[in-house]
Amino acid sequence: MVDRFTEKAQHALGHGFHDARQHGCTTMEPIYLLLGLAQVNSELLSRIGFGEEEVQRFRAKLPPEDPVTMQLSSGGSASVFYSHGTETTNILRRAAQEADSAGQRPITSGHLLLGLYLGSTEIRSELEELGVTEQIIKKAVAEEPVEVMHSPEFASMVRRHMGRPGIGYDLHRLEAGRKLIIGGVHVPFAKGPVGHSDGDVLAHAICDALLGAAGMGDIGKHFPDTDPKWEGANSLIFLEHLRKHFENQGLQVIHIDAVVITERPKLGPHFPAMREALAKALGIETEQINLKAKTNEGVGAIGRGEAIAAHVVATVAG
Ligand code: MG
């Protein structure tokens, strides 16, 4: 149903949730939705006789603001998850029914107002005291200008908060006598990668996946292999650099899923140490990193043990 709300209706819900949280409530009760509506569509509310004076009167009934939850609710979209009470769920259903019976797919702020009146006995009796009837609301809603589903700015904001995936791939040739570093961990083996840095395929593919999700280009742009600074470098440094970039831009790593393809050695026993090292470099939890290993069934360069490769999908939000 969420995808049916117009931008204005979504803003009303957002303001309602935020307001409820600021007042120490873990669920959004109908009064917060009404005040959220008044914030985003004061014209509609004024037309039914619910003006600034009524808003202030309703505000005075709210519990005091809670400094702890106020801090939480200003801490960014991903830090707090909201829910609404049973009565508000009923209101949203009624709003959807009103849209349905008008033959409209979008659920507008007007439908929310009707939903509040028809779905909450408390709000209904408060509005009735002001002389507001269902007919008055329906007339005001009918006079409402058409509401847009999503402006480009709003769509972009939703996309950012929902998280974006990025893909990363890397391959290195393997040669005898070189140190095999994967995911920042030394894996004892007769061969190791040929590369400008330490040739850590997993760290490099993660780096590319994260840069892709963030829309920041690729690893070659940020850490060129022509730069002597990166010669023999521990590739976890690249991830630590990214961590700082992400922090500066308010981006968060949601999840990393990776597969490393090599014929030998067996990587499974080293995964816990790799997840630890990668999570530490990125400032995330080990649970946010999933590692898998595959052989190439003896096929091609990887199958002959001449190369090692990694594929990664990373999800980033913010
Ligand atoms: Mg590489």
PDB file of C-alpha atoms and ligand atoms in Angstrom:
ATOM      1  CA  MET A   1       0.000   0.000   0.000  1.00  0.00           C
ATOM      2  CA  VAL A   2       2.945   2.347   0.734  1.00  0.00           C
ATOM      3  CA  ASP A   3       3.599   2.847  -2.985  1.00  0.00           C
ATOM      4  CA  ARG A   4       0.070   4.279  -3.370  1.00  0.00           C
ATOM      5  CA  PHE A   5       0.589   7.321  -1.117  1.00  0.00           C
ATOM      6  CA  THR A   6       1.203  10.630  -2.863  1.00  0.00           C
ATOM      7  CA  GLU A   7       4.268  12.603  -1.910  1.00  0.00           C
ATOM      8  CA  LYS A   8       2.174  14.916   0.293  1.00  0.00           C
ATOM      9  CA  ALA A   9       0.551  11.935   2.050  1.00  0.00           C
ATOM     10  CA  GLN A  10       3.972  10.368   2.640  1.00  0.00           C
ATOM     11  CA  HIS A  11       5.263  13.635   4.068  1.00  0.00           C
ATOM     12  CA  ALA A  12       2.252  13.789   6.408  1.00  0.00           C
ATOM     13  CA  LEU A  13       3.030  10.267   7.641  1.00  0.00           C
ATOM     14  CA  GLY A  14       6.717  11.153   7.986  1.00  0.00           C
ATOM     15  CA  HIS A  15       5.947  14.253  10.049  1.00  0.00           C
ATOM     16  CA  GLY A  16       3.506  12.218  12.159  1.00  0.00           C
ATOM     17  CA  PHE A  17       6.064   9.502  12.883  1.00  0.00           C
ATOM     18  CA  HIS A  18       8.752  12.065  13.651  1.00  0.00           C
ATOM     19  CA  ASP A  19       6.478  14.055  15.952  1.00  0.00           C
ATOM     20  CA  ALA A  20       5.373  10.902  17.808  1.00  0.00           C
ATOM     21  CA  ARG A  21       9.001   9.909  18.319  1.00  0.00           C
ATOM     22  CA  GLN A  22       9.915  13.364  19.594  1.00  0.00           C
ATOM     23  CA  HIS A  23       7.213  13.027  22.225  1.00  0.00           C
ATOM     24  CA  GLY A  24       8.547   9.679  23.409  1.00  0.00           C
ATOM     25  CA  CYS A  25       5.963   7.498  21.604  1.00  0.00           C
ATOM     26  CA  THR A  26       7.095   4.346  19.850  1.00  0.00           C
ATOM     27  CA  THR A  27       3.970   4.210  17.662  1.00  0.00           C
ATOM     28  CA  MET A  28       2.190   6.925  15.718  1.00  0.00           C
ATOM     29  CA  GLU A  29      -1.240   7.524  17.185  1.00  0.00           C
ATOM     30  CA  PRO A  30      -3.970   9.292  15.122  1.00  0.00           C
ATOM     31  CA  ILE A  31      -3.384  12.712  16.701  1.00  0.00           C
ATOM     32  CA  TYR A  32       0.181  12.749  15.321  1.00  0.00           C
ATOM     33  CA  LEU A  33      -1.096  11.910  11.851  1.00  0.00           C
ATOM     34  CA  LEU A  34      -3.618  14.750  12.055  1.00  0.00           C
ATOM     35  CA  LEU A  35      -0.885  17.186  13.112  1.00  0.00           C
ATOM     36  CA  GLY A  36       1.379  15.821  10.357  1.00  0.00           C
ATOM     37  CA  LEU A  37      -1.416  16.502   7.854  1.00  0.00           C
ATOM     38  CA  ALA A  38      -1.852  20.020   9.231  1.00  0.00           C
ATOM     39  CA  GLN A  39       1.863  20.581   8.650  1.00  0.00           C
ATOM     40  CA  VAL A  40       1.912  19.503   4.992  1.00  0.00           C
ATOM     41  CA  ASN A  41      -1.577  20.616   3.921  1.00  0.00           C
ATOM     42  CA  SER A  42      -2.671  23.466   6.180  1.00  0.00           C
ATOM     43  CA  GLU A  43      -4.920  24.821   3.349  1.00  0.00           C
ATOM     44  CA  LEU A  44      -7.069  21.674   3.376  1.00  0.00           C
ATOM     45  CA  LEU A  45      -7.289  21.641   7.176  1.00  0.00           C
ATOM     46  CA  SER A  46      -8.169  25.373   7.247  1.00  0.00           C
ATOM     47  CA  ARG A  47     -10.987  24.779   4.757  1.00  0.00           C
ATOM     48  CA  ILE A  48     -12.688  22.399   7.194  1.00  0.00           C
ATOM     49  CA  GLY A  49     -12.168  24.855  10.047  1.00  0.00           C
ATOM     50  CA  PHE A  50      -9.077  23.266  11.592  1.00  0.00           C
ATOM     51  CA  GLY A  51      -6.732  26.255  11.606  1.00  0.00           C
ATOM     52  CA  GLU A  52      -3.585  27.240  13.483  1.00  0.00           C
ATOM     53  CA  GLU A  53      -5.534  27.814  16.717  1.00  0.00           C
ATOM     54  CA  GLU A  54      -6.873  24.226  16.659  1.00  0.00           C
ATOM     55  CA  VAL A  55      -3.393  22.875  15.845  1.00  0.00           C
ATOM     56  CA  GLN A  56      -2.016  24.643  18.926  1.00  0.00           C
ATOM     57  CA  ARG A  57      -4.884  23.363  21.073  1.00  0.00           C
ATOM     58  CA  PHE A  58      -4.203  19.767  19.935  1.00  0.00           C
ATOM     59  CA  ARG A  59      -0.449  20.243  20.425  1.00  0.00           C
ATOM     60  CA  ALA A  60      -1.054  21.274  24.026  1.00  0.00           C
ATOM     61  CA  LYS A  61      -2.552  17.814  24.678  1.00  0.00           C
ATOM     62  CA  LEU A  62       0.579  15.924  23.608  1.00  0.00           C
ATOM     63  CA  PRO A  63       2.901  14.384  26.189  1.00  0.00           C
ATOM     64  CA  PRO A  64       6.069  16.408  26.848  1.00  0.00           C
ATOM     65  CA  GLU A  65       8.959  16.107  24.415  1.00  0.00           C
ATOM     66  CA  ASP A  66      11.408  13.358  25.316  1.00  0.00           C
ATOM     67  CA  PRO A  67      15.086  14.347  24.995  1.00  0.00           C
ATOM     68  CA  VAL A  68      16.250  10.728  24.458  1.00  0.00           C
ATOM     69  CA  THR A  69      13.866   9.911  21.616  1.00  0.00           C
ATOM     70  CA  MET A  70      14.355  13.405  20.163  1.00  0.00           C
ATOM     71  CA  GLN A  71      18.028  12.609  19.826  1.00  0.00           C
ATOM     72  CA  LEU A  72      17.187   9.250  18.241  1.00  0.00           C
ATOM     73  CA  SER A  73      14.783  10.711  15.721  1.00  0.00           C
ATOM     74  CA  SER A  74      17.294  13.288  14.534  1.00  0.00           C
ATOM     75  CA  GLY A  75      19.964  10.610  14.133  1.00  0.00           C
ATOM     76  CA  GLY A  76      19.189   9.780  10.504  1.00  0.00           C
ATOM     77  CA  SER A  77      16.727   7.644   8.637  1.00  0.00           C
ATOM     78  CA  ALA A  78      18.427   4.306   9.195  1.00  0.00           C
ATOM     79  CA  SER A  79      18.849   4.692  12.949  1.00  0.00           C
ATOM     80  CA  VAL A  80      15.176   4.576  13.918  1.00  0.00           C
ATOM     81  CA  PHE A  81      12.371   2.410  12.631  1.00  0.00           C
ATOM     82  CA  TYR A  82       8.831   3.521  13.207  1.00  0.00           C
ATOM     83  CA  SER A  83       5.545   1.737  13.537  1.00  0.00           C
ATOM     84  CA  HIS A  84       1.975   2.862  13.891  1.00  0.00           C
ATOM     85  CA  GLY A  85      -0.731   1.718  16.286  1.00  0.00           C
ATOM     86  CA  THR A  86      -3.760  -0.416  15.404  1.00  0.00           C
ATOM     87  CA  GLU A  87      -6.017   2.607  15.173  1.00  0.00           C
ATOM     88  CA  THR A  88      -3.701   4.305  12.694  1.00  0.00           C
ATOM     89  CA  THR A  89      -3.550   1.083  10.641  1.00  0.00           C
ATOM     90  CA  ASN A  90      -7.341   1.249  10.479  1.00  0.00           C
ATOM     91  CA  ILE A  91      -7.165   4.898   9.396  1.00  0.00           C
ATOM     92  CA  LEU A  92      -4.765   4.042   6.575  1.00  0.00           C
ATOM     93  CA  ARG A  93      -7.099   1.244   5.438  1.00  0.00           C
ATOM     94  CA  ARG A  94     -10.039   3.643   5.435  1.00  0.00           C
ATOM     95  CA  ALA A  95      -7.968   6.151   3.447  1.00  0.00           C
ATOM     96  CA  ALA A  96      -7.221   3.422   0.871  1.00  0.00           C
ATOM     97  CA  GLN A  97     -10.930   2.517   0.703  1.00  0.00           C
ATOM     98  CA  GLU A  98     -11.810   6.174   0.096  1.00  0.00           C
ATOM     99  CA  ALA A  99      -9.326   6.301  -2.787  1.00  0.00           C
ATOM    100  CA  ASP A 100     -10.696   3.005  -4.141  1.00  0.00           C
ATOM    101  CA  SER A 101     -14.306   4.160  -4.007  1.00  0.00           C
ATOM    102  CA  ALA A 102     -13.334   7.364  -5.841  1.00  0.00           C
ATOM    103  CA  GLY A 103     -11.721   5.134  -8.480  1.00  0.00           C
ATOM    104  CA  GLN A 104      -8.276   6.558  -7.732  1.00  0.00           C
ATOM    105  CA  ARG A 105      -5.095   4.609  -7.196  1.00  0.00           C
ATOM    106  CA  PRO A 106      -3.110   7.394  -5.457  1.00  0.00           C
ATOM    107  CA  ILE A 107      -3.952   7.861  -1.778  1.00  0.00           C
ATOM    108  CA  THR A 108      -3.809  11.625  -1.193  1.00  0.00           C
ATOM    109  CA  SER A 109      -3.553  13.775   1.927  1.00  0.00           C
ATOM    110  CA  GLY A 110      -7.317  14.327   1.489  1.00  0.00           C
ATOM    111  CA  HIS A 111      -7.942  10.580   1.683  1.00  0.00           C
ATOM    112  CA  LEU A 112      -5.844  10.501   4.866  1.00  0.00           C
ATOM    113  CA  LEU A 113      -8.050  13.213   6.375  1.00  0.00           C
ATOM    114  CA  LEU A 114     -11.164  11.223   5.474  1.00  0.00           C
ATOM    115  CA  GLY A 115      -9.485   8.100   6.877  1.00  0.00           C
ATOM    116  CA  LEU A 116      -8.827   9.953  10.150  1.00  0.00           C
ATOM    117  CA  TYR A 117     -12.433  11.060  10.416  1.00  0.00           C
ATOM    118  CA  LEU A 118     -13.916   7.679   9.548  1.00  0.00           C
ATOM    119  CA  GLY A 119     -11.316   5.448  11.248  1.00  0.00           C
ATOM    120  CA  SER A 120     -10.700   7.170  14.598  1.00  0.00           C
ATOM    121  CA  THR A 121     -13.620   7.745  16.961  1.00  0.00           C
ATOM    122  CA  GLU A 122     -11.499  10.148  19.013  1.00  0.00           C
ATOM    123  CA  ILE A 123     -10.529  12.370  16.083  1.00  0.00           C
ATOM    124  CA  ARG A 124     -14.059  12.170  14.715  1.00  0.00           C
ATOM    125  CA  SER A 125     -15.649  13.435  17.943  1.00  0.00           C
ATOM    126  CA  GLU A 126     -13.011  16.202  18.243  1.00  0.00           C
ATOM    127  CA  LEU A 127     -13.760  17.348  14.700  1.00  0.00           C
ATOM    128  CA  GLU A 128     -17.520  17.013  15.210  1.00  0.00           C
ATOM    129  CA  GLU A 129     -17.199  19.384  18.156  1.00  0.00           C
ATOM    130  CA  LEU A 130     -15.789  21.907  15.685  1.00  0.00           C
ATOM    131  CA  GLY A 131     -18.826  21.339  13.498  1.00  0.00           C
ATOM    132  CA  VAL A 132     -16.945  19.272  10.923  1.00  0.00           C
ATOM    133  CA  THR A 133     -19.039  16.667   9.115  1.00  0.00           C
ATOM    134  CA  GLU A 134     -18.157  13.953   6.612  1.00  0.00           C
ATOM    135  CA  GLN A 135     -19.807  16.064   3.885  1.00  0.00           C
ATOM    136  CA  ILE A 136     -17.674  19.105   4.749  1.00  0.00           C
ATOM    137  CA  ILE A 137     -14.491  17.007   4.519  1.00  0.00           C
ATOM    138  CA  LYS A 138     -15.582  15.355   1.264  1.00  0.00           C
ATOM    139  CA  LYS A 139     -16.363  18.762  -0.272  1.00  0.00           C
ATOM    140  CA  ALA A 140     -12.955  20.131   0.830  1.00  0.00           C
ATOM    141  CA  VAL A 141     -11.176  17.040  -0.511  1.00  0.00           C
ATOM    142  CA  ALA A 142     -13.006  17.320  -3.842  1.00  0.00           C
ATOM    143  CA  GLU A 143     -11.691  20.887  -4.173  1.00  0.00           C
ATOM    144  CA  GLU A 144      -8.095  19.801  -3.580  1.00  0.00           C
ATOM    145  CA  PRO A 145      -5.570  20.298  -6.377  1.00  0.00           C
ATOM    146  CA  VAL A 146      -4.195  17.069  -7.898  1.00  0.00           C
ATOM    147  CA  GLU A 147      -1.303  15.714  -5.820  1.00  0.00           C
ATOM    148  CA  VAL A 148       1.846  14.380  -7.471  1.00  0.00           C
ATOM    149  CA  MET A 149       2.921  10.831  -6.714  1.00  0.00           C
ATOM    150  CA  HIS A 150       6.644  11.577  -6.617  1.00  0.00           C
ATOM    151  CA  SER A 151       8.653  14.620  -7.615  1.00  0.00           C
ATOM    152  CA  PRO A 152      12.139  13.750  -8.964  1.00  0.00           C
ATOM    153  CA  GLU A 153      13.683  15.082  -5.707  1.00  0.00           C
ATOM    154  CA  PHE A 154      11.412  12.914  -3.569  1.00  0.00           C
ATOM    155  CA  ALA A 155      12.059   9.820  -5.708  1.00  0.00           C
ATOM    156  CA  SER A 156      15.780  10.430  -5.379  1.00  0.00           C
ATOM    157  CA  MET A 157      15.470  10.760  -1.580  1.00  0.00           C
ATOM    158  CA  VAL A 158      13.470   7.510  -1.331  1.00  0.00           C
ATOM    159  CA  ARG A 159      16.016   5.693  -3.500  1.00  0.00           C
ATOM    160  CA  ARG A 160      18.866   6.917  -1.306  1.00  0.00           C
ATOM    161  CA  HIS A 161      17.169   5.783   1.877  1.00  0.00           C
ATOM    162  CA  MET A 162      16.108   2.417   0.489  1.00  0.00           C
ATOM    163  CA  GLY A 163      19.690   1.511  -0.385  1.00  0.00           C
ATOM    164  CA  ARG A 164      21.433   0.977  -3.694  1.00  0.00           C
ATOM    165  CA  PRO A 165      23.380  -2.059  -4.834  1.00  0.00           C
ATOM    166  CA  GLY A 166      26.830  -1.936  -6.395  1.00  0.00           C
ATOM    167  CA  ILE A 167      28.729  -4.698  -8.174  1.00  0.00           C
ATOM    168  CA  GLY A 168      32.449  -5.377  -7.949  1.00  0.00           C
ATOM    169  CA  TYR A 169      34.744  -7.813  -9.716  1.00  0.00           C
ATOM    170  CA  ASP A 170      38.480  -8.428  -9.607  1.00  0.00           C
ATOM    171  CA  LEU A 171      40.965 -10.989 -10.888  1.00  0.00           C
ATOM    172  CA  HIS A 172      44.681 -11.426 -10.256  1.00  0.00           C
ATOM    173  CA  ARG A 173      47.177 -13.799 -11.813  1.00  0.00           C
ATOM    174  CA  LEU A 174      48.786 -16.197  -9.332  1.00  0.00           C
ATOM    175  CA  GLU A 175      52.531 -16.805  -9.301  1.00  0.00           C
ATOM    176  CA  ALA A 176      54.758 -19.029  -7.181  1.00  0.00           C
ATOM    177  CA  GLY A 177      56.520 -17.489  -4.217  1.00  0.00           C
ATOM    178  CA  ARG A 178      54.125 -14.543  -3.650  1.00  0.00           C
ATOM    179  CA  LYS A 179      52.133 -13.983  -0.469  1.00  0.00           C
ATOM    180  CA  LEU A 180      48.432 -14.843  -0.817  1.00  0.00           C
ATOM    181  CA  ILE A 181      46.353 -12.146   0.923  1.00  0.00           C
ATOM    182  CA  ILE A 182      42.572 -12.444   0.722  1.00  0.00           C
ATOM    183  CA  GLY A 183      40.197 -10.181   2.647  1.00  0.00           C
ATOM    184  CA  GLY A 184      43.161  -8.771   4.560  1.00  0.00           C
ATOM    185  CA  VAL A 185      44.199 -12.235   5.801  1.00  0.00           C
ATOM    186  CA  HIS A 186      47.370 -14.134   4.929  1.00  0.00           C
ATOM    187  CA  VAL A 187      46.365 -17.549   3.592  1.00  0.00           C
ATOM    188  CA  PRO A 188      49.365 -19.935   3.544  1.00  0.00           C
ATOM    189  CA  PHE A 189      49.808 -21.200  -0.039  1.00  0.00           C
ATOM    190  CA  ALA A 190      52.582 -21.821  -2.597  1.00  0.00           C
ATOM    191  CA  LYS A 191      51.316 -19.077  -4.921  1.00  0.00           C
ATOM    192  CA  GLY A 192      50.151 -15.510  -4.544  1.00  0.00           C
ATOM    193  CA  PRO A 193      48.686 -12.706  -6.683  1.00  0.00           C
ATOM    194  CA  VAL A 194      50.647 -10.498  -9.032  1.00  0.00           C
ATOM    195  CA  GLY A 195      49.606  -6.895  -8.378  1.00  0.00           C
ATOM    196  CA  HIS A 196      50.690  -3.338  -7.674  1.00  0.00           C
ATOM    197  CA  SER A 197      49.319  -3.460  -4.133  1.00  0.00           C
ATOM    198  CA  ASP A 198      49.092  -6.702  -2.153  1.00  0.00           C
ATOM    199  CA  GLY A 199      46.722  -8.041  -4.863  1.00  0.00           C
ATOM    200  CA  ASP A 200      43.857  -8.752  -2.466  1.00  0.00           C
ATOM    201  CA  VAL A 201      41.062  -9.664  -4.933  1.00  0.00           C
ATOM    202  CA  LEU A 202      38.360  -9.702  -2.298  1.00  0.00           C
ATOM    203  CA  ALA A 203      39.232  -6.280  -0.848  1.00  0.00           C
ATOM    204  CA  HIS A 204      39.480  -4.846  -4.369  1.00  0.00           C
ATOM    205  CA  ALA A 205      36.121  -6.255  -5.485  1.00  0.00           C
ATOM    206  CA  ILE A 206      34.483  -4.980  -2.259  1.00  0.00           C
ATOM    207  CA  CYS A 207      36.022  -1.577  -2.901  1.00  0.00           C
ATOM    208  CA  ASP A 208      34.574  -1.465  -6.430  1.00  0.00           C
ATOM    209  CA  ALA A 209      31.154  -2.671  -5.277  1.00  0.00           C
ATOM    210  CA  LEU A 210      30.986   0.025  -2.584  1.00  0.00           C
ATOM    211  CA  LEU A 211      32.178   2.733  -4.967  1.00  0.00           C
ATOM    212  CA  GLY A 212      29.589   1.565  -7.493  1.00  0.00           C
ATOM    213  CA  ALA A 213      26.756   1.688  -4.965  1.00  0.00           C
ATOM    214  CA  ALA A 214      27.870   5.156  -3.871  1.00  0.00           C
ATOM    215  CA  GLY A 215      28.086   6.337  -7.502  1.00  0.00           C
ATOM    216  CA  MET A 216      31.739   7.220  -6.951  1.00  0.00           C
ATOM    217  CA  GLY A 217      33.420   5.552  -9.927  1.00  0.00           C
ATOM    218  CA  ASP A 218      35.909   2.703  -9.487  1.00  0.00           C
ATOM    219  CA  ILE A 219      39.007   1.670  -7.601  1.00  0.00           C
ATOM    220  CA  GLY A 220      41.355   2.802 -10.400  1.00  0.00           C
ATOM    221  CA  LYS A 221      40.018   6.356 -10.085  1.00  0.00           C
ATOM    222  CA  HIS A 222      40.629   6.552  -6.337  1.00  0.00           C
ATOM    223  CA  PHE A 223      43.725   4.374  -5.947  1.00  0.00           C
ATOM    224  CA  PRO A 224      45.500   4.285  -9.347  1.00  0.00           C
ATOM    225  CA  ASP A 225      48.014   1.467  -9.786  1.00  0.00           C
ATOM    226  CA  THR A 226      50.380   4.027 -11.332  1.00  0.00           C
ATOM    227  CA  ASP A 227      50.690   5.771  -7.947  1.00  0.00           C
ATOM    228  CA  PRO A 228      53.852   4.578  -6.121  1.00  0.00           C
ATOM    229  CA  LYS A 229      52.007   5.315  -2.847  1.00  0.00           C
ATOM    230  CA  TRP A 230      49.964   2.136  -3.302  1.00  0.00           C
ATOM    231  CA  GLU A 231      52.866  -0.158  -4.259  1.00  0.00           C
ATOM    232  CA  GLY A 232      52.731  -3.251  -2.057  1.00  0.00           C
ATOM    233  CA  ALA A 233      49.987  -1.546  -0.019  1.00  0.00           C
ATOM    234  CA  ASN A 234      47.766  -3.500   2.352  1.00  0.00           C
ATOM    235  CA  SER A 235      44.452  -3.251   0.465  1.00  0.00           C
ATOM    236  CA  LEU A 236      42.502  -2.810   3.713  1.00  0.00           C
ATOM    237  CA  ILE A 237      43.830   0.766   3.549  1.00  0.00           C
ATOM    238  CA  PHE A 238      41.573   1.307   0.509  1.00  0.00           C
ATOM    239  CA  LEU A 239      38.576   0.218   2.548  1.00  0.00           C
ATOM    240  CA  GLU A 240      39.602   2.483   5.421  1.00  0.00           C
ATOM    241  CA  HIS A 241      39.788   5.408   2.968  1.00  0.00           C
ATOM    242  CA  LEU A 242      36.323   4.537   1.698  1.00  0.00           C
ATOM    243  CA  ARG A 243      35.012   4.393   5.238  1.00  0.00           C
ATOM    244  CA  LYS A 244      36.062   8.023   5.719  1.00  0.00           C
ATOM    245  CA  HIS A 245      34.499   9.068   2.380  1.00  0.00           C
ATOM    246  CA  PHE A 246      31.273   7.343   3.363  1.00  0.00           C
ATOM    247  CA  GLU A 247      31.239   8.942   6.818  1.00  0.00           C
ATOM    248  CA  ASN A 248      31.757  12.394   5.297  1.00  0.00           C
ATOM    249  CA  GLN A 249      28.875  11.890   2.883  1.00  0.00           C
ATOM    250  CA  GLY A 250      26.508  10.250   5.362  1.00  0.00           C
ATOM    251  CA  LEU A 251      26.562   6.920   3.487  1.00  0.00           C
ATOM    252  CA  GLN A 252      26.111   3.615   5.296  1.00  0.00           C
ATOM    253  CA  VAL A 253      27.177   0.130   4.263  1.00  0.00           C
ATOM    254  CA  ILE A 254      24.124  -2.101   4.671  1.00  0.00           C
ATOM    255  CA  HIS A 255      25.423  -5.441   3.447  1.00  0.00           C
ATOM    256  CA  ILE A 256      28.239  -7.073   1.482  1.00  0.00           C
ATOM    257  CA  ASP A 257      27.917 -10.438  -0.256  1.00  0.00           C
ATOM    258  CA  ALA A 258      30.982 -11.908  -1.908  1.00  0.00           C
ATOM    259  CA  VAL A 259      32.178 -14.994  -3.732  1.00  0.00           C
ATOM    260  CA  VAL A 260      35.887 -15.794  -4.160  1.00  0.00           C
ATOM    261  CA  ILE A 261      36.753 -18.167  -6.988  1.00  0.00           C
ATOM    262  CA  THR A 262      39.938 -20.171  -6.700  1.00  0.00           C
ATOM    263  CA  GLU A 263      40.828 -23.800  -7.305  1.00  0.00           C
ATOM    264  CA  ARG A 264      42.989 -24.047  -4.204  1.00  0.00           C
ATOM    265  CA  PRO A 265      43.535 -23.516  -1.269  1.00  0.00           C
ATOM    266  CA  LYS A 266      40.341 -24.051   0.744  1.00  0.00           C
ATOM    267  CA  LEU A 267      39.154 -20.647   1.973  1.00  0.00           C
ATOM    268  CA  GLY A 268      36.261 -21.560   4.310  1.00  0.00           C
ATOM    269  CA  PRO A 269      38.448 -21.936   7.429  1.00  0.00           C
ATOM    270  CA  HIS A 270      39.807 -18.400   6.887  1.00  0.00           C
ATOM    271  CA  PHE A 271      36.416 -16.706   6.450  1.00  0.00           C
ATOM    272  CA  PRO A 272      35.910 -15.747  10.132  1.00  0.00           C
ATOM    273  CA  ALA A 273      39.265 -13.919  10.179  1.00  0.00           C
ATOM    274  CA  MET A 274      38.518 -12.267   6.802  1.00  0.00           C
ATOM    275  CA  ARG A 275      35.106 -11.058   7.944  1.00  0.00           C
ATOM    276  CA  GLU A 276      36.702  -9.652  11.115  1.00  0.00           C
ATOM    277  CA  ALA A 277      39.428  -7.823   9.181  1.00  0.00           C
ATOM    278  CA  LEU A 278      37.065  -6.436   6.516  1.00  0.00           C
ATOM    279  CA  ALA A 279      34.409  -5.392   9.049  1.00  0.00           C
ATOM    280  CA  LYS A 280      37.035  -3.615  11.145  1.00  0.00           C
ATOM    281  CA  ALA A 281      38.399  -1.717   8.122  1.00  0.00           C
ATOM    282  CA  LEU A 282      34.895  -0.631   7.083  1.00  0.00           C
ATOM    283  CA  GLY A 283      33.628   0.085  10.615  1.00  0.00           C
ATOM    284  CA  ILE A 284      30.708  -2.353  10.284  1.00  0.00           C
ATOM    285  CA  GLU A 285      29.634  -5.618  11.982  1.00  0.00           C
ATOM    286  CA  THR A 286      30.862  -9.014  10.768  1.00  0.00           C
ATOM    287  CA  GLU A 287      27.182 -10.008  10.303  1.00  0.00           C
ATOM    288  CA  GLN A 288      27.015  -7.440   7.499  1.00  0.00           C
ATOM    289  CA  ILE A 289      29.543  -9.412   5.446  1.00  0.00           C
ATOM    290  CA  ASN A 290      28.766 -12.743   3.818  1.00  0.00           C
ATOM    291  CA  LEU A 291      31.598 -14.704   2.182  1.00  0.00           C
ATOM    292  CA  LYS A 292      31.361 -17.664  -0.163  1.00  0.00           C
ATOM    293  CA  ALA A 293      34.000 -19.751  -1.961  1.00  0.00           C
ATOM    294  CA  LYS A 294      33.826 -21.560  -5.288  1.00  0.00           C
ATOM    295  CA  THR A 295      36.229 -23.523  -7.449  1.00  0.00           C
ATOM    296  CA  ASN A 296      36.138 -23.183 -11.218  1.00  0.00           C
ATOM    297  CA  GLU A 297      35.753 -26.964 -11.697  1.00  0.00           C
ATOM    298  CA  GLY A 298      39.206 -27.113 -13.301  1.00  0.00           C
ATOM    299  CA  VAL A 299      38.069 -24.945 -16.201  1.00  0.00           C
ATOM    300  CA  GLY A 300      40.088 -22.040 -17.631  1.00  0.00           C
ATOM    301  CA  ALA A 301      42.894 -20.039 -16.034  1.00  0.00           C
ATOM    302  CA  ILE A 302      41.260 -20.095 -12.588  1.00  0.00           C
ATOM    303  CA  GLY A 303      40.662 -23.835 -12.907  1.00  0.00           C
ATOM    304  CA  ARG A 304      44.352 -24.367 -13.742  1.00  0.00           C
ATOM    305  CA  GLY A 305      45.329 -22.403 -10.639  1.00  0.00           C
ATOM    306  CA  GLU A 306      46.749 -19.516 -12.671  1.00  0.00           C
ATOM    307  CA  ALA A 307      44.386 -16.877 -11.331  1.00  0.00           C
ATOM    308  CA  ILE A 308      42.028 -15.954  -8.509  1.00  0.00           C
ATOM    309  CA  ALA A 309      38.852 -13.855  -8.852  1.00  0.00           C
ATOM    310  CA  ALA A 310      36.135 -12.316  -6.688  1.00  0.00           C
ATOM    311  CA  HIS A 311      32.594 -11.049  -7.313  1.00  0.00           C
ATOM    312  CA  VAL A 312      30.871  -8.770  -4.799  1.00  0.00           C
ATOM    313  CA  VAL A 313      27.489  -7.119  -4.402  1.00  0.00           C
ATOM    314  CA  ALA A 314      27.364  -4.344  -1.811  1.00  0.00           C
ATOM    315  CA  THR A 315      24.322  -2.386  -0.633  1.00  0.00           C
ATOM    316  CA  VAL A 316      24.735   1.209   0.475  1.00  0.00           C
ATOM    317  CA  ALA A 317      22.160   3.632   1.878  1.00  0.00           C
ATOM    318  CA  GLY A 318      22.068   7.266   2.873  1.00  0.00           C
TER     319      GLY A 318
HETATM  320 MG    MG B   1      42.900  -5.878  -8.065  1.00  0.00          MG
END
